[in-house]
CSV table of C-alpha atoms in Angstrom, one decimal:
chain,number,residue,atom,x,y,z
A,1,MET,CA,-6.5,11.8,-20.7
A,2,ALA,CA,-4.4,14.5,-19.1
A,3,MET,CA,-4.9,15.5,-15.5
A,4,GLU,CA,-6.2,19.0,-14.9
A,5,HIS,CA,-4.6,19.4,-11.5
A,6,PRO,CA,-1.7,17.9,-9.6
A,7,ILE,CA,-2.5,15.3,-6.9
A,8,ARG,CA,-1.8,16.6,-3.5
A,9,PHE,CA,-1.1,13.9,-1.0
A,10,THR,CA,-2.2,16.0,2.0
A,11,GLU,CA,-5.6,16.6,0.5
A,12,LYS,CA,-6.1,12.9,-0.4
A,13,PHE,CA,-5.0,11.7,3.1
A,14,ALA,CA,-7.4,14.3,4.7
A,15,ARG,CA,-10.3,12.5,2.9
A,16,LEU,CA,-9.0,9.0,3.8
A,17,GLU,CA,-10.9,7.3,6.6
A,18,GLY,CA,-9.7,4.5,8.7
A,19,LEU,CA,-6.6,2.2,8.7
A,20,TRP,CA,-5.7,-0.6,6.3
A,21,SER,CA,-8.1,0.6,3.6
A,22,PRO,CA,-6.1,1.6,0.5
A,23,ARG,CA,-7.7,3.9,-2.0
A,24,VAL,CA,-6.8,4.6,-5.6
A,25,ILE,CA,-5.6,8.2,-6.3
A,26,ALA,CA,-4.3,7.7,-9.9
A,27,GLU,CA,-3.7,5.2,-12.7
A,28,MET,CA,-0.9,4.9,-15.2
A,29,ASN,CA,-1.2,2.3,-17.9
A,30,ASP,CA,-2.1,-0.9,-16.0
A,31,TYR,CA,-0.9,0.3,-12.6
A,32,GLN,CA,-2.7,2.0,-9.7
A,33,PHE,CA,-1.3,4.4,-7.2
A,34,LYS,CA,-3.0,3.9,-3.8
A,35,ILE,CA,-2.7,5.7,-0.5
A,36,VAL,CA,-3.2,4.0,2.8
A,37,ARG,CA,-2.8,4.6,6.5
A,38,ILE,CA,-1.5,1.7,8.6
A,39,GLN,CA,-0.9,1.0,12.3
A,40,GLY,CA,-0.3,-2.3,14.0
A,41,ASP,CA,0.0,-5.7,12.3
A,42,PHE,CA,-1.4,-6.7,8.9
A,43,VAL,CA,-1.8,-10.3,7.7
A,44,TRP,CA,0.8,-12.6,6.2
A,45,HIS,CA,0.2,-12.6,2.4
A,46,ASP,CA,1.9,-12.6,-1.0
A,47,HIS,CA,1.1,-11.6,-4.5
A,48,PRO,CA,1.9,-14.6,-6.8
A,49,GLU,CA,1.6,-12.6,-10.0
A,50,THR,CA,3.2,-9.2,-9.2
A,51,ASP,CA,5.7,-7.2,-7.3
A,52,GLU,CA,4.4,-4.6,-4.7
A,53,THR,CA,5.9,-1.2,-4.1
A,54,PHE,CA,5.8,0.5,-0.7
A,55,ILE,CA,6.7,4.2,-0.4
A,56,VAL,CA,6.6,5.7,3.0
A,57,LEU,CA,5.4,9.3,3.0
A,58,LYS,CA,5.0,9.8,6.7
A,59,GLY,CA,6.1,7.7,9.7
A,60,GLU,CA,8.0,4.4,9.7
A,61,ILE,CA,7.0,0.9,8.9
A,62,ARG,CA,8.5,-2.6,9.1
A,63,ILE,CA,8.0,-5.2,6.5
A,64,ASP,CA,8.4,-8.7,8.0
A,65,PHE,CA,9.4,-11.6,5.9
A,66,ARG,CA,9.6,-15.2,7.1
A,67,ASP,CA,13.4,-15.0,7.3
A,68,ARG,CA,14.1,-11.3,8.1
A,69,ALA,CA,12.6,-7.8,8.3
A,70,ILE,CA,13.3,-4.4,6.8
A,71,VAL,CA,12.5,-0.9,8.3
A,72,LEU,CA,11.5,2.0,6.0
A,73,GLY,CA,11.3,5.6,7.1
A,74,GLU,CA,9.9,8.7,5.5
A,75,GLY,CA,11.1,9.1,1.9
A,76,GLU,CA,12.1,5.5,1.5
A,77,MET,CA,10.6,2.7,-0.7
A,78,TYR,CA,10.9,-1.0,-1.1
A,79,VAL,CA,9.7,-3.4,-3.8
A,80,VAL,CA,8.5,-6.7,-2.5
A,81,PRO,CA,9.1,-9.3,-5.3
A,82,LYS,CA,6.2,-11.3,-6.5
A,83,GLY,CA,5.4,-14.5,-4.6
A,84,VAL,CA,7.3,-13.4,-1.5
A,85,GLU,CA,5.2,-13.7,1.7
A,86,HIS,CA,5.3,-10.5,3.8
A,87,LYS,CA,3.5,-8.7,6.6
A,88,PRO,CA,3.6,-4.9,7.0
A,89,TYR,CA,3.6,-3.4,10.5
A,90,ALA,CA,3.7,0.1,11.9
A,91,ASP,CA,4.2,0.9,15.6
A,92,SER,CA,2.6,4.3,15.1
A,93,GLU,CA,0.3,5.5,12.3
A,94,ALA,CA,2.1,5.7,9.0
A,95,GLU,CA,1.0,7.0,5.6
A,96,LEU,CA,2.0,5.0,2.4
A,97,LEU,CA,1.8,5.2,-1.3
A,98,LEU,CA,1.4,1.7,-2.9
A,99,ILE,CA,2.0,0.9,-6.5
A,100,GLU,CA,0.4,-2.2,-7.9
A,101,PRO,CA,-1.2,-3.5,-11.1
A,102,LYS,CA,-5.0,-3.1,-11.4
A,103,GLY,CA,-7.0,-5.9,-9.9
A,104,ILE,CA,-4.6,-6.9,-7.1
A,105,LEU,CA,-6.2,-7.5,-3.7
A,106,ASN,CA,-4.3,-5.9,-0.8
A,107,THR,CA,-4.2,-9.3,1.0
A,108,GLY,CA,-3.2,-11.3,-2.1
A,109,HIS,CA,-4.9,-14.7,-2.0
A,110,ALA,CA,-4.9,-14.7,1.9
A,111,GLY,CA,-8.3,-13.0,2.0
A,112,GLY,CA,-9.9,-12.0,5.3
A,113,ASP,CA,-11.8,-9.1,6.6
A,114,ARG,CA,-9.1,-6.5,5.6
A,115,THR,CA,-9.3,-7.5,1.9
A,116,GLN,CA,-10.0,-4.4,-0.3
A,117,GLU,CA,-10.8,-4.1,-4.0
A,118,ASN,CA,-8.5,-1.8,-6.0
A,119,ASP,CA,-11.2,0.2,-7.6
A,120,LEU,CA,-12.0,2.3,-4.5
A,121,TRP,CA,-11.2,5.8,-5.5
A,122,ILE,CA,-10.7,8.8,-3.3
């Protein structure tokens, strides 16, 4: 099924409420494209079955690993390999595009009150 209109990130983020609540904006094959706003610390988690891609659209984030950390600015991306424990952090509010397979929880198997299902569309 072809899309009738381009997806405009500014319009999608204008409809996005709250922090740490990813919402699906598109699908391609078995993958979902999700937008999310983050600020502060997330939970330590991993995704045993899949990689996770972080693309920073606005702001700056840090992804902590048990042995190091990386900093991503606007226009940068990083792929966290499957099974690698990580914890995203943003000092100030940041806007991200995440790319993951369908059915992946944002907290992996760690669970908790910030766990979101992937079928939440905006």
